[in-house]
mmCIF file of C-alpha atoms in Angstrom:
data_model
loop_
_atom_site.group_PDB
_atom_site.id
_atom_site.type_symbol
_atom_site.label_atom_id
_atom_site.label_comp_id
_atom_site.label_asym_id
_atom_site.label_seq_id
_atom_site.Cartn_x
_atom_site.Cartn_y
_atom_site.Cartn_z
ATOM 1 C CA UNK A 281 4.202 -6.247 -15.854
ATOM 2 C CA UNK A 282 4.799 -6.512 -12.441
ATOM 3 C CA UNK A 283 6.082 -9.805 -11.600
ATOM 4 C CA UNK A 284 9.441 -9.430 -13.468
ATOM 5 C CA UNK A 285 10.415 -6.824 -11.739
ATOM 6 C CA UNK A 286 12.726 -8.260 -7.963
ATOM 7 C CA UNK A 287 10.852 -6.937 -5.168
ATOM 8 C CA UNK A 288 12.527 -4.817 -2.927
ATOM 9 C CA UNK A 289 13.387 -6.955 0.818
ATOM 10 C CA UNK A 290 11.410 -6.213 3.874
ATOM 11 C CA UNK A 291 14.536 -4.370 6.036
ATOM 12 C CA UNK A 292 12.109 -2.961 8.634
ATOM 13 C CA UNK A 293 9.513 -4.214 10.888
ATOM 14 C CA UNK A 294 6.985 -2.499 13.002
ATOM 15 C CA UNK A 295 6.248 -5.671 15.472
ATOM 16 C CA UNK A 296 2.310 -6.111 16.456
ATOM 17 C CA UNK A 297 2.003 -4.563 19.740
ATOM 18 C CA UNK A 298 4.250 -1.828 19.095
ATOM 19 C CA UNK A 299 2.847 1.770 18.408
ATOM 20 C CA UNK A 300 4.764 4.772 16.289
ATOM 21 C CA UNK A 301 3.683 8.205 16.816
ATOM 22 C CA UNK A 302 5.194 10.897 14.119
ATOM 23 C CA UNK A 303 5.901 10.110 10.563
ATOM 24 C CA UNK A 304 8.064 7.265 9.557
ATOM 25 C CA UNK A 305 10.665 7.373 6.478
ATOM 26 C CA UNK A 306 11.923 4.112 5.057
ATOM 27 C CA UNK A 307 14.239 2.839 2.426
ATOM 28 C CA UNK A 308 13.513 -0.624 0.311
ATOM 29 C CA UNK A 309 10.897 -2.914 2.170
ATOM 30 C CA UNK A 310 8.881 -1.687 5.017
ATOM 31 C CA UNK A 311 6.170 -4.414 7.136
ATOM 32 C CA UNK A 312 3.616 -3.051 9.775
ATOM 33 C CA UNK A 313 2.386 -5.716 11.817
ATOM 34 C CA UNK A 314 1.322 -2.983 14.870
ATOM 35 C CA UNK A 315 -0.034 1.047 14.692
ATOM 36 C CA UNK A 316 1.608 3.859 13.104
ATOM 37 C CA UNK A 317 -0.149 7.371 13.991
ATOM 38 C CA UNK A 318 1.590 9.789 11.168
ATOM 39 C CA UNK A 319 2.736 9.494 7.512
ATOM 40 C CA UNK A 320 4.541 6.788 5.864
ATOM 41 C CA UNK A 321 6.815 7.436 2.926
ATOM 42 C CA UNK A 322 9.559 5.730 0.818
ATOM 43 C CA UNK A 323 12.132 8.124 0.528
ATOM 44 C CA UNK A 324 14.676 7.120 -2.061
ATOM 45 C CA UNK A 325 14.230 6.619 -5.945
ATOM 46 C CA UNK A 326 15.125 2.838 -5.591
ATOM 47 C CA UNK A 327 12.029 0.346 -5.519
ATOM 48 C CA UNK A 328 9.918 0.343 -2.226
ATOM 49 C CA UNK A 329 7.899 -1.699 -1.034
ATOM 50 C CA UNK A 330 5.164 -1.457 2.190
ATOM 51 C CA UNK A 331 3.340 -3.900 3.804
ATOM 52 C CA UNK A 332 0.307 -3.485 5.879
ATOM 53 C CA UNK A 333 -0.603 -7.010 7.936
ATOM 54 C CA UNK A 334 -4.139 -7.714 9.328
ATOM 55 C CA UNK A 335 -3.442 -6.757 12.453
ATOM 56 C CA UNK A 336 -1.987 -3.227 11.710
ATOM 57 C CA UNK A 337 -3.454 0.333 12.224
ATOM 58 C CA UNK A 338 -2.384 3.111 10.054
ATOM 59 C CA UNK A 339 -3.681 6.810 10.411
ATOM 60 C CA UNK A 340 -1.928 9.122 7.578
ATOM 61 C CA UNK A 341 -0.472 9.164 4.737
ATOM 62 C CA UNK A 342 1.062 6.326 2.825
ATOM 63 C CA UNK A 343 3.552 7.180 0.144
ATOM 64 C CA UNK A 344 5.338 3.681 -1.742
ATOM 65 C CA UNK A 345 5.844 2.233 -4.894
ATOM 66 C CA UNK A 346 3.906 -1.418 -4.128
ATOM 67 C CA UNK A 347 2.049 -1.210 -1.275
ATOM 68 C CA UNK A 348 0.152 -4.207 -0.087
ATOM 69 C CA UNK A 349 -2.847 -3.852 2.508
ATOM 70 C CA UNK A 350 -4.211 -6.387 4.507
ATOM 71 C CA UNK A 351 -5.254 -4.165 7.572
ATOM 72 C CA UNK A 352 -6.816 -0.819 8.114
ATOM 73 C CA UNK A 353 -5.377 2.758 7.160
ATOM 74 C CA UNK A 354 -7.085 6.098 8.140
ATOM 75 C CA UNK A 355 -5.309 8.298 5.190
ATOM 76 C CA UNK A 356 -4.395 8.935 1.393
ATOM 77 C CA UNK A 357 -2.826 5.968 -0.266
ATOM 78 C CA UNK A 358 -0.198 6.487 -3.226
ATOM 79 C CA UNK A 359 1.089 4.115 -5.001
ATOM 80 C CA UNK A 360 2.924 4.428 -7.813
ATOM 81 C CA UNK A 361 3.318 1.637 -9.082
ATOM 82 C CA UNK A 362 0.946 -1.063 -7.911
ATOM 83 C CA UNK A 363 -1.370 -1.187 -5.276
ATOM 84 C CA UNK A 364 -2.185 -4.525 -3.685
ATOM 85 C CA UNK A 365 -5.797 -4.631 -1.322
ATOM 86 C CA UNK A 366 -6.076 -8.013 0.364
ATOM 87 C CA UNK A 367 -9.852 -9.264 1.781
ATOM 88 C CA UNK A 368 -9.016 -7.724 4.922
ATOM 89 C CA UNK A 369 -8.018 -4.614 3.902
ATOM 90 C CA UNK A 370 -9.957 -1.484 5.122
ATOM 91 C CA UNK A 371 -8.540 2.205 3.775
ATOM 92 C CA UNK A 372 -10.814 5.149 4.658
ATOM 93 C CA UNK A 373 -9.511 7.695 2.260
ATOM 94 C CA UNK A 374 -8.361 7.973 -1.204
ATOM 95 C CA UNK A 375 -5.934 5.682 -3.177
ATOM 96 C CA UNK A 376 -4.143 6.851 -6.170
ATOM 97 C CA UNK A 377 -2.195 4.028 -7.875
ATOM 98 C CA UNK A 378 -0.658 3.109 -11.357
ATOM 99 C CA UNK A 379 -1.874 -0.745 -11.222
ATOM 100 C CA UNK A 380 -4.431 -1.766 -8.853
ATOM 101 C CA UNK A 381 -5.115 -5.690 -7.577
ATOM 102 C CA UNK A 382 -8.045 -6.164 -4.962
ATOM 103 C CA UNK A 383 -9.571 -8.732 -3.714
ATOM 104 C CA UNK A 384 -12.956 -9.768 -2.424
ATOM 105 C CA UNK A 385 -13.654 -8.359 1.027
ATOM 106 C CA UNK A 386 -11.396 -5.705 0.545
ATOM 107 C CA UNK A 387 -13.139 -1.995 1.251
ATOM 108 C CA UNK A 388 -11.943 1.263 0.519
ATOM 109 C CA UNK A 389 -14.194 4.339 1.590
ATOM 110 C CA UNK A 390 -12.799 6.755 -0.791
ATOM 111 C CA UNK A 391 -12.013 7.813 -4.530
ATOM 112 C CA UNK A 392 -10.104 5.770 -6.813
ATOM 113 C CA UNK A 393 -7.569 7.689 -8.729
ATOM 114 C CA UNK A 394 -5.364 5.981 -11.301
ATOM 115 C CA UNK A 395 -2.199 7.298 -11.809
ATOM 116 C CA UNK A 396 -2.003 8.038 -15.873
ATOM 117 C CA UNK A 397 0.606 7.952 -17.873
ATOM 118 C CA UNK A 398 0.570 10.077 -20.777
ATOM 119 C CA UNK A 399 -2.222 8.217 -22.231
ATOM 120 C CA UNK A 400 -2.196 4.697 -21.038
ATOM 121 C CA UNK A 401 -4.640 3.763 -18.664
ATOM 122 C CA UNK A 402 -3.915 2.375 -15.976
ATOM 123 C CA UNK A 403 -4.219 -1.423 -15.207
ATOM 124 C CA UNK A 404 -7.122 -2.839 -12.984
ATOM 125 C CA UNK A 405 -7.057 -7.012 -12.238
ATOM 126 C CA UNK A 406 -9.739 -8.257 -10.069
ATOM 127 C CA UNK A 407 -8.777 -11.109 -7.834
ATOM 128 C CA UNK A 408 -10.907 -14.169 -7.937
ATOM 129 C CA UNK A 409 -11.926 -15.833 -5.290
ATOM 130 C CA UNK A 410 -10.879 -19.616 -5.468
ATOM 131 C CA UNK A 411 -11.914 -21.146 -2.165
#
């Protein structure tokens, strides 16, 4: 479903060790290797796609077609198309997604709430663990 779709390129980069305060707009491909205090949101109607690394902090809202976690956010997620939760990742606060892919280790301290359309429900893949 998802992988035929090209993924939108990472155009932006929030280095680790750098720290945004206020809320951050972005167009195609957004990565977050350091802190962003204040909402994150796509803001065209092409693809987006947002990255959170291991080592990144967010606190607020997150607002992206595929968003992949691997670090910690303090906020709503929404993603409307698929929603990506790496073993590191660590949301506090509820995700709404279309498609959902989350592996072990991976915590959310929240509600779940998929994204329907019409009457489709929405997809859920659990990642195995293949070490």
């Amino acid at each position: 479903m998802f992988g035929k779709k090209a993924q939108p390129p990472i155009k932006s980069l929030i280095a680790h060790g750098s720290r945004v305060e206020g809320n951050l707009r972005f167009t195609e491909g957004l990565r977050v290797d350091g802190e962003v205090v204040g909402d994150i949101r796509a803001m065209t109607e092409e693809p987006s796609m947002l990255v959170i690394s291991e080592a990144a902090v967010v606190q607020g809202e997150i607002h992206a077609d595929h968003v992949i976690v691997n670090g910690t956010v303090r906020g709503p997620v929404f993603a409307n198309e698929l929603l990506e939760l790496q073993p590191k990742a660590h949301i506090e606060g509820d995700v709404s997604y279309r498609a959902l892919e989350m592996h072990q280790g991976a915590v959310i301290s929240g509600q779940l709430k998929p994204l329907a359309v019409g009457e489709e429900k929405p997809l859920l893949k659990l990642a195995a663990n293949n070490q």
